[in-house]
Structures are given as structure tokens and as C-alpha cells.
Coordinates of C-alpha atoms in Angstrom, one line a residue:
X1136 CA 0.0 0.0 0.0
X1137 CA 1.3 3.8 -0.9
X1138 CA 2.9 5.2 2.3
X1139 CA 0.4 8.4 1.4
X1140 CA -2.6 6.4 1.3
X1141 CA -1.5 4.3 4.7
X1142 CA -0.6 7.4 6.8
X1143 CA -4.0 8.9 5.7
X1144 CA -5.9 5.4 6.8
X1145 CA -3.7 5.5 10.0
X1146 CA -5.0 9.1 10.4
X1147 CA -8.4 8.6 10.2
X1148 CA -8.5 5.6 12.3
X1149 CA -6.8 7.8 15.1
X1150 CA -8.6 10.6 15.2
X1151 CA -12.2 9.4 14.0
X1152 CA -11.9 6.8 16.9
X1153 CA -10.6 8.9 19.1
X1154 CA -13.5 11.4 18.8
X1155 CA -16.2 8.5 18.3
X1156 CA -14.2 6.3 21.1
X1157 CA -15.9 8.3 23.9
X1158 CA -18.9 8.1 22.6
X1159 CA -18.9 4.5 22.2
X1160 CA -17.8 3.9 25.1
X1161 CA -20.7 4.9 27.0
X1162 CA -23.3 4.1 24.6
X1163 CA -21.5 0.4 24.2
X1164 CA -21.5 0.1 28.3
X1165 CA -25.0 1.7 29.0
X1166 CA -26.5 -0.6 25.6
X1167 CA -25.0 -3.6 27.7
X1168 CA -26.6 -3.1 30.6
X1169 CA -30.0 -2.6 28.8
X1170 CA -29.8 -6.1 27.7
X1171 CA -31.0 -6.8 32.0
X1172 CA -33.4 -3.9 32.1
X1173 CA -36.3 -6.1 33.1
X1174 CA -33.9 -7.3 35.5
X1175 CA -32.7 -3.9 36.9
X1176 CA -35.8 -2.3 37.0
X1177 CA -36.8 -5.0 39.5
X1178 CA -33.3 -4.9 41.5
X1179 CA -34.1 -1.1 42.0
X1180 CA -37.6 -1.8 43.1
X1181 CA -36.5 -4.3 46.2
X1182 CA -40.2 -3.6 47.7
X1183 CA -41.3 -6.3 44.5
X1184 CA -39.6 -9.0 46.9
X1185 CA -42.8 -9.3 49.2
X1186 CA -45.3 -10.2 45.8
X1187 CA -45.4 -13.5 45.1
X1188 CA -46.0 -13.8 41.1
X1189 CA -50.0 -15.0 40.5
X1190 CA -51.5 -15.8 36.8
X1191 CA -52.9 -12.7 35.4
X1192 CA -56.5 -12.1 36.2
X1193 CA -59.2 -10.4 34.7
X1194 CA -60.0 -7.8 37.3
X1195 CA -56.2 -6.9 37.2
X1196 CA -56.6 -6.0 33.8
X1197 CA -60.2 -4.3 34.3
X1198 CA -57.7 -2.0 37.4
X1199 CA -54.9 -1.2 35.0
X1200 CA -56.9 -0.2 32.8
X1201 CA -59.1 2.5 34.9
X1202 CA -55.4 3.6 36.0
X1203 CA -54.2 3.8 32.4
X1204 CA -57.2 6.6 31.8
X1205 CA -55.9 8.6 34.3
X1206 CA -52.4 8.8 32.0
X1207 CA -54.1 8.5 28.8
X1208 CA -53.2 11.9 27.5
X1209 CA -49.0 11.0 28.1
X1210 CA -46.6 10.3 25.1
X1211 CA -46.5 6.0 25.0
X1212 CA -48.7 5.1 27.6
X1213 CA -49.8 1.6 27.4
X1214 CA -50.1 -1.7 29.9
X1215 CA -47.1 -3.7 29.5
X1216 CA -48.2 -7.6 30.3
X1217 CA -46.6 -9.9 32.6
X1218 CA -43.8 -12.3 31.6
X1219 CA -41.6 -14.5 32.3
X1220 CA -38.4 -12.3 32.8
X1221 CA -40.8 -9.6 34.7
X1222 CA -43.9 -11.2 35.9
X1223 CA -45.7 -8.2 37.3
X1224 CA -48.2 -5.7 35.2
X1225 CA -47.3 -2.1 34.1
X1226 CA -49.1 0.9 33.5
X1227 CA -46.4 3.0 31.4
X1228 CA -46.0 6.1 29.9
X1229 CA -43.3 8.5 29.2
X1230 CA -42.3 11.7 31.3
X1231 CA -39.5 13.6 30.2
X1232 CA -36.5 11.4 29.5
X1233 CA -37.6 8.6 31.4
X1234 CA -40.4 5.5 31.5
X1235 CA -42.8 5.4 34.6
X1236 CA -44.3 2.5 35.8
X1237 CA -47.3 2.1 37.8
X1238 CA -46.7 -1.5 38.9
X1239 CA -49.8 -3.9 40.4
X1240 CA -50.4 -7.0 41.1
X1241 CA -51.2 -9.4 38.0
X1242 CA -54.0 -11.4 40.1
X1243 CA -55.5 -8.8 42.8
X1244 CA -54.8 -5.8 40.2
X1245 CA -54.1 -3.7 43.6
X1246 CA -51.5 -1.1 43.2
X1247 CA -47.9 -2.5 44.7
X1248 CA -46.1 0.2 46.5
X1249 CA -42.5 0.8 44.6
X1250 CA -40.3 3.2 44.9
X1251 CA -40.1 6.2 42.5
X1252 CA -36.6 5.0 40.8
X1253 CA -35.3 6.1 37.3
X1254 CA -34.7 2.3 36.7
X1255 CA -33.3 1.1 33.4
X1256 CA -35.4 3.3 31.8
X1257 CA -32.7 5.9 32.6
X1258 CA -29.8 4.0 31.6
X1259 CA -31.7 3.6 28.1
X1260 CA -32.4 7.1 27.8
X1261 CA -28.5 7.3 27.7
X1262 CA -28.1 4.3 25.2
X1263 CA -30.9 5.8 22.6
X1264 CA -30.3 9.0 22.8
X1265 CA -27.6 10.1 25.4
X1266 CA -30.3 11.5 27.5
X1267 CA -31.2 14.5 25.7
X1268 CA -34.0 15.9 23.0
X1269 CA -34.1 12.4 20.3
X1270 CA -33.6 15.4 17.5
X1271 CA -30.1 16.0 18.9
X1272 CA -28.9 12.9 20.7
X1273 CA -30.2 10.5 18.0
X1274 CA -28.2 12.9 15.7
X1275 CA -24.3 12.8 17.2
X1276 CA -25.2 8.9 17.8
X1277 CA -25.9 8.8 14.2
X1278 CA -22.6 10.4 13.5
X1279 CA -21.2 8.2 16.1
X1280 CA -22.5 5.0 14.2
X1281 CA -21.2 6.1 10.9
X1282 CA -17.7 6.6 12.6
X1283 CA -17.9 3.6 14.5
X1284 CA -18.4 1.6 11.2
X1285 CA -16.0 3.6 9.7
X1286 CA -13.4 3.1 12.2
X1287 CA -13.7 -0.6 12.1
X1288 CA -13.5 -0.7 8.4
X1289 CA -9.6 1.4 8.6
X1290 CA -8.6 -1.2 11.7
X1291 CA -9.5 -3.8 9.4
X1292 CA -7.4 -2.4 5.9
X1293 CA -4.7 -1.5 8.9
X1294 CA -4.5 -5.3 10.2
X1295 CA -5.6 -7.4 7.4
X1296 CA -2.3 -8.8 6.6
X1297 CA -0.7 -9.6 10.3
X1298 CA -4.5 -10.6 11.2
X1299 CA -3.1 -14.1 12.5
X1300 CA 0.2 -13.0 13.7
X1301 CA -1.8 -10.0 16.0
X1302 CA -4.3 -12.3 16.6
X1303 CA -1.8 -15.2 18.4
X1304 CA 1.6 -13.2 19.2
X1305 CA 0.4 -10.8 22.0
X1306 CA 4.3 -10.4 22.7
X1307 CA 4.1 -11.1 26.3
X1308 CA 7.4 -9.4 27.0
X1309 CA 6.2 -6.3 25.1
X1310 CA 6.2 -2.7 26.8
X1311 CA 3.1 -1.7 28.5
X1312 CA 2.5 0.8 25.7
X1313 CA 2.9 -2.1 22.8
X1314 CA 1.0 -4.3 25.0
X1315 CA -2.3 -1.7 24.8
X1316 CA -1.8 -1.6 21.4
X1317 CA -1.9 -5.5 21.1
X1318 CA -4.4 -5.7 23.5
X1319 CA -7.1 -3.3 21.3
X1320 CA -5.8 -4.5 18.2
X1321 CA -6.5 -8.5 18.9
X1322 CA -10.2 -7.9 21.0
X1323 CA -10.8 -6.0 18.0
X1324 CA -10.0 -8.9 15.5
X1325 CA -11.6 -11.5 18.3
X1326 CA -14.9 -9.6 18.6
X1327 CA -15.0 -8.3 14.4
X1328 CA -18.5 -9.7 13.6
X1329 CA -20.0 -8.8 16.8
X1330 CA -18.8 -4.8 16.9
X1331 CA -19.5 -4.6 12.8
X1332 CA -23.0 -5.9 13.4
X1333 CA -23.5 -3.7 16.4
X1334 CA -22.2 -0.7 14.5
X1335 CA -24.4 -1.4 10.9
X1336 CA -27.5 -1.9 12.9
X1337 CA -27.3 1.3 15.4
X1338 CA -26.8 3.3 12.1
X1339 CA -30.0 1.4 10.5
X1340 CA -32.1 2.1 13.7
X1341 CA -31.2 5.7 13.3
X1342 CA -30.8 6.7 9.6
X1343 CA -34.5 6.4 8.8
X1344 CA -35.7 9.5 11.3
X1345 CA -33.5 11.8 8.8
X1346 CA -34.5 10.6 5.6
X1347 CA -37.6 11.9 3.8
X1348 CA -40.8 10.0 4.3
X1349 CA -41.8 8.6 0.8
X1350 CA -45.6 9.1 2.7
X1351 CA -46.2 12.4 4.5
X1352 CA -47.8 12.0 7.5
X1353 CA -50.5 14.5 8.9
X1354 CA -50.8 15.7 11.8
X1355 CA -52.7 13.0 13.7
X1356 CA -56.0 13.7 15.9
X1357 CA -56.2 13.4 19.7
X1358 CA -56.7 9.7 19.6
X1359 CA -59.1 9.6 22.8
X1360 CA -61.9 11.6 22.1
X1361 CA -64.1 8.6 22.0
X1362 CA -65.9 7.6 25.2
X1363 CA -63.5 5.2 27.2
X1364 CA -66.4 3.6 28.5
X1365 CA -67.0 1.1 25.7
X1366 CA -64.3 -0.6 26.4
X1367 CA -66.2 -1.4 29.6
X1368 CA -67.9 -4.5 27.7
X1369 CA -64.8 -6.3 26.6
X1370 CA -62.7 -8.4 28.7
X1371 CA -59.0 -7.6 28.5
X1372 CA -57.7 -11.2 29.6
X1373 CA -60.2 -12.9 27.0
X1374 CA -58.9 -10.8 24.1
X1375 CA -55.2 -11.0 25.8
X1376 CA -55.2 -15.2 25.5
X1377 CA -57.3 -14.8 21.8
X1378 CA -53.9 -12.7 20.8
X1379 CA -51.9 -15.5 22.3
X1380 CA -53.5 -18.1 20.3
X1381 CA -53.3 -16.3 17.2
X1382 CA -49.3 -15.6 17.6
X1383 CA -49.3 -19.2 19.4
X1384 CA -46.8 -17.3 21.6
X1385 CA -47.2 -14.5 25.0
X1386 CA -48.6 -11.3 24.5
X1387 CA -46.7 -8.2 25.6
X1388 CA -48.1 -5.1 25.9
X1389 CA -51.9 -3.4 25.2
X1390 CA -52.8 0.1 23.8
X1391 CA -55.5 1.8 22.8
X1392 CA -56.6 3.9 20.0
X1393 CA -60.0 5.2 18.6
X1394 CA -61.7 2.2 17.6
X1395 CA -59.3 -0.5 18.8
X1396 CA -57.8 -2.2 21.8
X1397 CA -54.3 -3.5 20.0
X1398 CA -52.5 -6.1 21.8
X1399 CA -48.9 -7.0 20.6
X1400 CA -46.8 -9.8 20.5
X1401 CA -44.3 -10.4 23.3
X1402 CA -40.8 -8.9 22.2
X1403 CA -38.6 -11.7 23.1
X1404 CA -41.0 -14.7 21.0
X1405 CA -38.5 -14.7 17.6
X1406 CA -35.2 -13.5 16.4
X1407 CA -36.7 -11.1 14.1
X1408 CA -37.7 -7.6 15.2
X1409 CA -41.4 -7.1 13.5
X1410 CA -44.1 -5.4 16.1
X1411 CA -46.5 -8.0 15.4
X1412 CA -50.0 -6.3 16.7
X1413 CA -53.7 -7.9 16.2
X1414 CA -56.2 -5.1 16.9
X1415 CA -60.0 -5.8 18.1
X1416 CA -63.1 -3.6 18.2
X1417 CA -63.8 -1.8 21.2
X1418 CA -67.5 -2.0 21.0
X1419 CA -68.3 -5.8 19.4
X1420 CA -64.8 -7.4 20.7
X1421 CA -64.3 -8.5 17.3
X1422 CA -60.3 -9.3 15.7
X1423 CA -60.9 -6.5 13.1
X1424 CA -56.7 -6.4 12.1
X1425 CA -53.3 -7.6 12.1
X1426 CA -50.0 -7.5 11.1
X1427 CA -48.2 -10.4 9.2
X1428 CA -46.5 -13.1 11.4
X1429 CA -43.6 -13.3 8.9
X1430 CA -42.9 -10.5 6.5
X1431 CA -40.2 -10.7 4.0
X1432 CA -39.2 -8.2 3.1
X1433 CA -36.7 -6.4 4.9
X1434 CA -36.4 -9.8 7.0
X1435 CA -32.3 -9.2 6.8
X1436 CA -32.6 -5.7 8.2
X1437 CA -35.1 -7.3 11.1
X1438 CA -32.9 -10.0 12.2
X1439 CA -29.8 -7.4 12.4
X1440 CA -32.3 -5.4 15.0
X1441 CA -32.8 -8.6 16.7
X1442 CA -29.6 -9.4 17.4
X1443 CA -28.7 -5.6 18.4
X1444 CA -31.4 -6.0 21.1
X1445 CA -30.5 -10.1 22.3
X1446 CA -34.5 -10.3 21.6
X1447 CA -34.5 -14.3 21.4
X1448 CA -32.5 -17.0 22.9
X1449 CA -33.2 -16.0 26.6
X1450 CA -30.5 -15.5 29.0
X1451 CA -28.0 -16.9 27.8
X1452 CA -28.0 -15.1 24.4
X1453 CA -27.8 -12.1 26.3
X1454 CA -25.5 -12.7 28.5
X1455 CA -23.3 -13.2 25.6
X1456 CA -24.4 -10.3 24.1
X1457 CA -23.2 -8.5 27.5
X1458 CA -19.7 -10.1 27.6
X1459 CA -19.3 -9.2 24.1
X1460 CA -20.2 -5.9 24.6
X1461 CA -18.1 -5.3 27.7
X1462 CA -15.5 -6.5 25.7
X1463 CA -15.6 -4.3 22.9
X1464 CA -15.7 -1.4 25.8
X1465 CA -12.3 -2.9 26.6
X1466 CA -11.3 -2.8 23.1
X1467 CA -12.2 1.4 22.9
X1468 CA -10.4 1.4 26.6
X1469 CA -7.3 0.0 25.8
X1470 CA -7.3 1.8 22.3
X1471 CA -7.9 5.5 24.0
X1472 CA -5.4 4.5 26.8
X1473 CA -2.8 3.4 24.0
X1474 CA -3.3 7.4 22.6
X1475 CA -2.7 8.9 25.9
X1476 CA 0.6 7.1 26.7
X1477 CA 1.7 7.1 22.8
X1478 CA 2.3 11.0 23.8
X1479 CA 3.1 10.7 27.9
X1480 CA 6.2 11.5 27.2
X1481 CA 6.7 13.7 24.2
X1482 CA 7.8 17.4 24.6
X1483 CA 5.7 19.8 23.1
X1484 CA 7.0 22.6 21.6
X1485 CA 3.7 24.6 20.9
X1486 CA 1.7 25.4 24.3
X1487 CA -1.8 24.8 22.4
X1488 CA -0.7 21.4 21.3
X1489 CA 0.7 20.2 25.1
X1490 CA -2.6 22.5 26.5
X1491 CA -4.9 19.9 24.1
X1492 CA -3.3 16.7 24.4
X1493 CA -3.6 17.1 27.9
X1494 CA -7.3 17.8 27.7
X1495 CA -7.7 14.4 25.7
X1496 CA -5.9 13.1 28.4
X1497 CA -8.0 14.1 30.7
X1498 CA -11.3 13.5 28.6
X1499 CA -10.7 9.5 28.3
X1500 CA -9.6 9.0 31.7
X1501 CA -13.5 10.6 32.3
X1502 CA -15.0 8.9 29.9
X1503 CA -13.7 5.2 30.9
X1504 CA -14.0 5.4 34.5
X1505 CA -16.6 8.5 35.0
X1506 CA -19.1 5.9 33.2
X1507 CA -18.4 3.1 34.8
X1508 CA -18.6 4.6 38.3
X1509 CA -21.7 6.4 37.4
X1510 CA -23.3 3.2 36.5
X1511 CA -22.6 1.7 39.4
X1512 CA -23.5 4.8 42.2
X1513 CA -26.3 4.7 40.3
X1514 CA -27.3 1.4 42.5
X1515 CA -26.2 2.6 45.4
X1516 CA -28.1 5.8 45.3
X1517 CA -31.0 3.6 44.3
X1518 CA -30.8 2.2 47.7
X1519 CA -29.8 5.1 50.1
X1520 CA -32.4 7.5 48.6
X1521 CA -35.0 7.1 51.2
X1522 CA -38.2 5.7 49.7
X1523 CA -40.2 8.6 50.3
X1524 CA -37.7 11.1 49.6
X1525 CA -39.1 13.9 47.5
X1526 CA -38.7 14.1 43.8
X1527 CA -36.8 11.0 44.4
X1528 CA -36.4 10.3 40.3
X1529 CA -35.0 13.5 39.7
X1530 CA -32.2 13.1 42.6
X1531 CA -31.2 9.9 41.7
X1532 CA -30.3 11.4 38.0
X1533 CA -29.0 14.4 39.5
X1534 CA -26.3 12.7 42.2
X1535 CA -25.5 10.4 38.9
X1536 CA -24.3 13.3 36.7
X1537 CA -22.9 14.7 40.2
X1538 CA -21.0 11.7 40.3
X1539 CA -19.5 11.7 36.9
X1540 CA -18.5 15.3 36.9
X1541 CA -16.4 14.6 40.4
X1542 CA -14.8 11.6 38.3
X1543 CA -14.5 14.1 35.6
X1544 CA -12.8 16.8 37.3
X1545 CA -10.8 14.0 39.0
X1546 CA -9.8 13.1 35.6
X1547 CA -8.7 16.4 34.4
X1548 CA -6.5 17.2 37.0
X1549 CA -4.7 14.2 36.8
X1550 CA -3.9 14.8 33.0
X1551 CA -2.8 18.3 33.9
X1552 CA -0.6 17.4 37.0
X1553 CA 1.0 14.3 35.1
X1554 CA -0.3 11.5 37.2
X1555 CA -3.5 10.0 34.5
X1556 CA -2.2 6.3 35.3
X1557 CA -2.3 6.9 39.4
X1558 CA -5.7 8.0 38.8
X1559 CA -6.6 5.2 36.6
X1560 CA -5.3 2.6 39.4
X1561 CA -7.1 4.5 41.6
X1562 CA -10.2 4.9 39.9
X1563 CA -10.0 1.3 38.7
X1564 CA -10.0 0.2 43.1
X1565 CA -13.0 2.4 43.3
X1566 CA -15.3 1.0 41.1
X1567 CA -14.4 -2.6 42.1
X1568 CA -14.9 -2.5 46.3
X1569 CA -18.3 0.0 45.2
X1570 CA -19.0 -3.4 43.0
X1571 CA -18.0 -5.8 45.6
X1572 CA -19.8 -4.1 48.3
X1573 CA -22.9 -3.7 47.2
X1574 CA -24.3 -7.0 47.5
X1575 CA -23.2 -7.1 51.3
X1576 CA -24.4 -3.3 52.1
X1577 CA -27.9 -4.7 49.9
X1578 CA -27.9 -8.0 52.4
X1579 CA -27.3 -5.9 55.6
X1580 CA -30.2 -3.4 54.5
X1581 CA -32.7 -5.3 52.7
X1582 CA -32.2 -8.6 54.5
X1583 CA -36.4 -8.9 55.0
X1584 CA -37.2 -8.2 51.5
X1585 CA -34.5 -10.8 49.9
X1586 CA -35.6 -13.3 52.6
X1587 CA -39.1 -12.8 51.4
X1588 CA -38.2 -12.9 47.5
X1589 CA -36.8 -16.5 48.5
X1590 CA -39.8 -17.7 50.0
X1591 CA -42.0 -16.6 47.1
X1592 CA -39.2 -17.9 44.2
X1593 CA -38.0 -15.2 43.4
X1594 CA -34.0 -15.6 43.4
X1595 CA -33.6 -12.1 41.0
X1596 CA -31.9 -9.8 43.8
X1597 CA -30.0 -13.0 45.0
X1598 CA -28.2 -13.5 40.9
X1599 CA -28.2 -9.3 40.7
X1600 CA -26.2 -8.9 44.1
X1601 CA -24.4 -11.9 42.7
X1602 CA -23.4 -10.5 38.9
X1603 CA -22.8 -7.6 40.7
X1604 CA -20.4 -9.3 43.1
X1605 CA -18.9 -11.5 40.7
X1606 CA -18.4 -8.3 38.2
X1607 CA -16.4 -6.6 41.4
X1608 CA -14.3 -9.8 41.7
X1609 CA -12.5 -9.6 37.7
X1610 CA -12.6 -5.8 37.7
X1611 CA -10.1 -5.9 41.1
X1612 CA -8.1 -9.0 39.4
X1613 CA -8.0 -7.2 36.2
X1614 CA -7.1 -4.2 37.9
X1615 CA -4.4 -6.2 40.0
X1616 CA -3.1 -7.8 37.0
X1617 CA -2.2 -4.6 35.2
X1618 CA -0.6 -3.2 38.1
X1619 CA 1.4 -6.0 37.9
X1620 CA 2.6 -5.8 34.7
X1621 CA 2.6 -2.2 34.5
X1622 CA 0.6 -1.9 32.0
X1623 CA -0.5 1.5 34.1
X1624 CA 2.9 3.1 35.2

């Protein structure tokens, strides 16, 4: 290859992945973790332990949905069905940023009091759309996406020929600063398929809100000006097990519009990402529509989404999913680490240059551990916010970004003051006893309401406190390890 064309392919690599690296590296870590939201939202609801999961009744259904009129008029309100990863019932709808959840009983339908917790729903807001306006998040994660897959594709043209040779000869006797670079380059080669499908598909789920629609859409009607009392001579489960014979597989979630009571197909029945919906007549009860069970076209596209979201395949497939993603974290970790010790030591002639190398610096060293301890205060704020504490939502967000911005600061000054890797140690220690003690704080606290999940089968908290344990474990090895070899001097 031309030296010209190689130093430019180099070039791009570098700096595209450096801007796009922190980026990635939150939305690849908080996309991980919303392969478990079903899972987290229950963790940071511990008040869930004392309800003993019951078949879904029809007066819980007739409840939620006298509750649901009440939020009828909020953006995505619906009643999310019981199942088997969640087996309670949901009154949703969205308030700002974030999902709330009116949670009940799925056989008495009486309303179970939860704490007011941002939940996963938060941690999704950051995945989709960073937490901002969709108009703006959804457009720097589309340039994210596009420089993602565009990084991958110059790693690839960089590393093509010594693919084996990278892949096998990690040079264990290599300088910490070679051994970053060996270390991104090979999880990069290991991982390939995973990070290129991840990449393609986040850019397909994104593309399509900035593209003109071939079919203008008008400005649709307030869809409940109909009287809500004609609904009053259906019954929700009958028309909830109808949908479940027709799909021969769970339902997920109802909503309402004019003339219909549309009841979807569970999310997690097939690979494929369709929104499979049958809709029935308010008045008569009748099945008056539907969508097709297996479309074709666009099936490729589908299956892509489905394997972004780990839809099928149950826990296992996402728990792969999760490794794989914390993984290719890693691989932007050790790839922005690599960048800020690749100049540790240069002298700088010109002040700008030294004045933003050192902010770089500083920015990765925020961005890798400001995100990781964020997501894990987040838990622990989850449990000290008393339960009737005011605007509780709200404060847990707030003492999150709080959080970060300490790391951040932290960050910063360590880049200016010539001691990033001290931090990084330090950092690194941090995160893994705030991992490792969680579980035995949540045991010391909450010891009644785990006790009581255990009697009714529910063993959730006990695996969370136990990921969560087990997570704290290899982060304080892995932390130990590169201490040892120096890989952080």
C-alpha cells in the first residue's frame, strides 16, 4: 500500500476513533446493561420482593386499565403484560427522559407500592439518545455509528495482513505501551463480527428518522376523544389469551386507540424484530386487524435489529451479548489508553498542542471510569435515597451526573498534573470494592425483603447482588493484573 494512502488510513483511524471512542464507550456500556433492564428495574424496586408472582387475572386488567385513563393523555402510555423475565403488570408512559411504571399486582390488580426509581429506563435514555432531545442525541449517535463503522472498516485495511500474527503473538514481553496496542488490536479482531453488526444496525435504527418519508404523515388527531367507557364490555384477559393463540406465543403489551384495543406480540417470541400487533373492536370485541406473522421483506434488516437487542434466545443469548459488549468497551479502553501514553512522554513545543493533548488526556480518563462509576452509584443511590424522599427520580439522576462530573474533574487534573495512570489505578480500586460491596451493604439493609423474595421464588436480587459481586471480583483482578505488569505506570 502507498505510504500516502497508509498514513492517511492510520489518520483517520486515530482521530475518528478517538472522537467516536468516547462516545462508544458509554453508549457500548449503558446498551450492555439494557440487555437486563427487566432485570434492573426489579433490583431497583426491592419492595417487588414481598409479591409473590400469581397468573394474570381479569379484574387486574379491568384496574390497570381504569389507572391507564388517568395517564391516557402522556406520550407511549400503554399496559405492558406480565412475563416471564418480569412477571408483574405495568401501567407505562413517558415523562420527560424517562419511563414510569405504575406496577400492580397481576392477580389482585391492587396497586404495589414501589419506589419512585429512574430504573433502566434511565440507563436507556443514555443508550438511545444520550439523555437529551431524540432530534439532537439521536443525531451525534448517528454520527457516532457512521464513525464507528467507519473506524472498524480502517482497523480492518490496517490489520488485514498480520491478522493471524496479532491475533496469536500478544508479545508477552512487550512494553506496557505495545501491549495496549496488542491488546485493542486482537479484542478487535476477536470480537469483528459482533462490533460490525453492532455498528451497521445502530446506524440502521437511526438513519430512517432523517430521511424523507416517501408518505407524508399529517398531523394526527387526539386519539381519545371517543368515550373510554366502551371498552367497559370487553374483557381484557379474553382478548389477551385470543392474541396469544393467534401468535401461538405470550402477548406483551396493550394500547389503545379510537376504535381498537391493540395487543402486541411479546418482544422476546423470535429473532426477528417485527411489532407484530392484532387489533379488536372496542365495541363488538371482534379481531378486526393484524400484522403479518412473517414478512419478508426487509427480513435481513429485522434479524440485524434482533440481534442488536439479544431479543430471542433468553438469557443466555444475552448474556453473551453482554460479555461481548463489555468487551468491545475494553477494546475502545485500551485503544484511548494506547493514545494517551503514545504522547506521555513527548515534549511539546507549541503550548496549544501540550494544553490539548492534555485535555484528551483528561477526557478518556472521564470517559472510561466516569461511566463506569456512574453506573454503578447509580445502584447505590437507588438504595440510600429514602423511599419517600421527595422528587426521588429526579435526585437519583441528578447525584449520577454529580458523580460523573467529580470523576471528571478528577480526571482532568490528573492529565494536567502528570499523574492519569495513578488515577486510573485509583479509579479502577474504586469502582471494584463500590461493585464488591454492594451486594453485602444490599444483604445488611434489605435482609427482610431478599428473605421474602426467597420464600415466594423469586431468586432475582440474590443472581443481581451476585453479577454484581462476581463483576467486582474480575474488575479488582483485572485491575491487580495490570498493576502488575505495568501496563498502568
Amino acid at each position: 500500500m502507498h505510504q500516502k494512502t497508509l498514513f492517511l488510513i492510520k489518520s483517520i483511524h486515530r482521530w475518528i476513533g478517538l472522537a467516536g471512542g468516547w462516545f462508544l464507550f458509554i453508549i457500548i456500556i449503558s446498551g450492555s446493561l439494557t440487555l437486563f433492564d427487566s432485570e434492573i428495574n426489579q433490583w431497583m424496586r426491592p419492595e417487588l420482593a414481598r409479591v409473590k408472582p400469581a397468573p394474570l387475572s381479569s379484574k387486574a386488567l379491568d384496574n390497570a386499565y381504569k389507572i391507564w385513563t388517568y395517564s391516557q393523555n402522556m406520550p407511549k402510555n400503554l399496559i405492558k403484560l406480565p412475563s416471564s423475565r418480569d412477571p408483574y403488570l405495568y401501567v407505562s408512559y413517558l415523562k420527560g427522559n424517562i419511563k414510569r411504571n405504575i406496577v400492580l399486582d397481576p392477580h389482585e390488580g391492587n396497586i404495589i407500592p414501589v419506589r419512585n426509581t429512574a430504573g433502566a429506563s434511565f440507563i436507556v435514555s443514555i443508550h438511545k439518545k444520550l439523555y437529551m432531545n431524540p432530534r439532537y442525541g439521536q443525531f451525534i449517535l448517528l454520527i457516532v455509528a457512521f464513525f464507528f463503522i467507519l473506524s472498524i472498516i480502517t482497523g480492518v485495511i490496517l490489520h488485514y495482513k498480520p491478522f493471524i500474527k496479532m491475533l496469536f503473538n500478544l508479545q508477552v514481553k512487550a512494553t506496557p505501551l505495545r501491549q495496549q496496542l496488542n491488546y485493542h488490536t486482537s479484542i478487535g479482531i476477536i470480537f469483528l463480527p459482533f462490533l460490525f453488526i453492532i455498528a451497521l444496525s445502530g446506524f440502521l435504527f437511526i438513519i430512517p428518522h432523517y430521511l424523507p418519508s416517501p408518505h407524508p404523515q399529517s398531523k394526527p388527531e387526539n386519539i381519545y376523544k371517543d368515550n373510554l367507557n366502551t371498552l367497559s364490555k370487553q374483557n381484557l384477559l379474553n382478548l389477551v389469551n385470543e392474541t396469544e393463540r393467534y401468535f401461538n406465543n405470550p402477548a406483551g403489551f396493550i394500547f389503545f386507540t379510537p376504535k381498537e384495543i391493540k395487543i402486541s406480540e411479546a418482544n422476546n417470541s423470535h429473532l426477528t424484530s417485527f411489532k407484530n400487533l392484532v387489533g379488536f373492536d372496542k365495541t363488538t370485541g371482534k379481531l378486526t386487524s393484524h400484522s403479518s406473522l412473517s414478512p419478508m421483506f426487509g427480513y435481513p434488516e429485522k434479524v440485524i435489529f434482533g440481534i442488536h437487542m439479544a431479543r430471542a434466545g433468553g438469557a443466555i443469548f444475552r448474556t453473551i451479548n453482554f460479555i461481548l459488549g463489555l468487551g468491545s468497551a475494553f477494546c475502545i479502553a485500551f485503544g484511548l489508553l494506547y493514545y494517551s501514553n503514545r504522547h506521555k512522554n513527548k515534549l511539546f513545543t507549541n503550548k496549544i498542542t501540550y494544553i490539548g493533548y492534555k485535555t484528551i488526556e483528561g477526557i478518556n480518563t472521564s470517559v472510561i471510569m466516569g461511566t463506569l462509576i456512574g453506573f454503578i452509584s447509580l445502584l447505590w443511590i437507588n438504595r440510600f435515597i429514602p423511599f419517600d424522599f421527595p422528587n426521588r427520580i429526579h435526585n437519583e439522576i441528578f447525584l449520577f451526573f454529580t458523580i460523573c462530573l467529580l470523576v471528571c474533574i478528577y480526571g482532568f487534573l490528573s492529565a494536567y498534573f502528570n499523574y492519569t495512570n495513578h488515577a486510573l489505578k485509583k479509579l479502577m480500586t474504586i469502582f471494584s470494592y463500590l461493585c464488591l460491596l454492594l451486594p453485602i451493604v444490599d444483604l445488611l439493609f434489605n435482609n427482610i425483603l431478599i428473605k421474602a423474595s426467597l420464600l415466594n421464588g423469586n431468586f432475582l436480587f440474590i443472581k443481581m447482588d451476585g453479577t454484581v459481586f462476581i463483576l467486582g471480583i474480575v474488575s479488582l483482578l483485572f485491575c491487580s493484573y495490570l498493576n502488575k505488569k505495568s501496563y498502568l505506570s
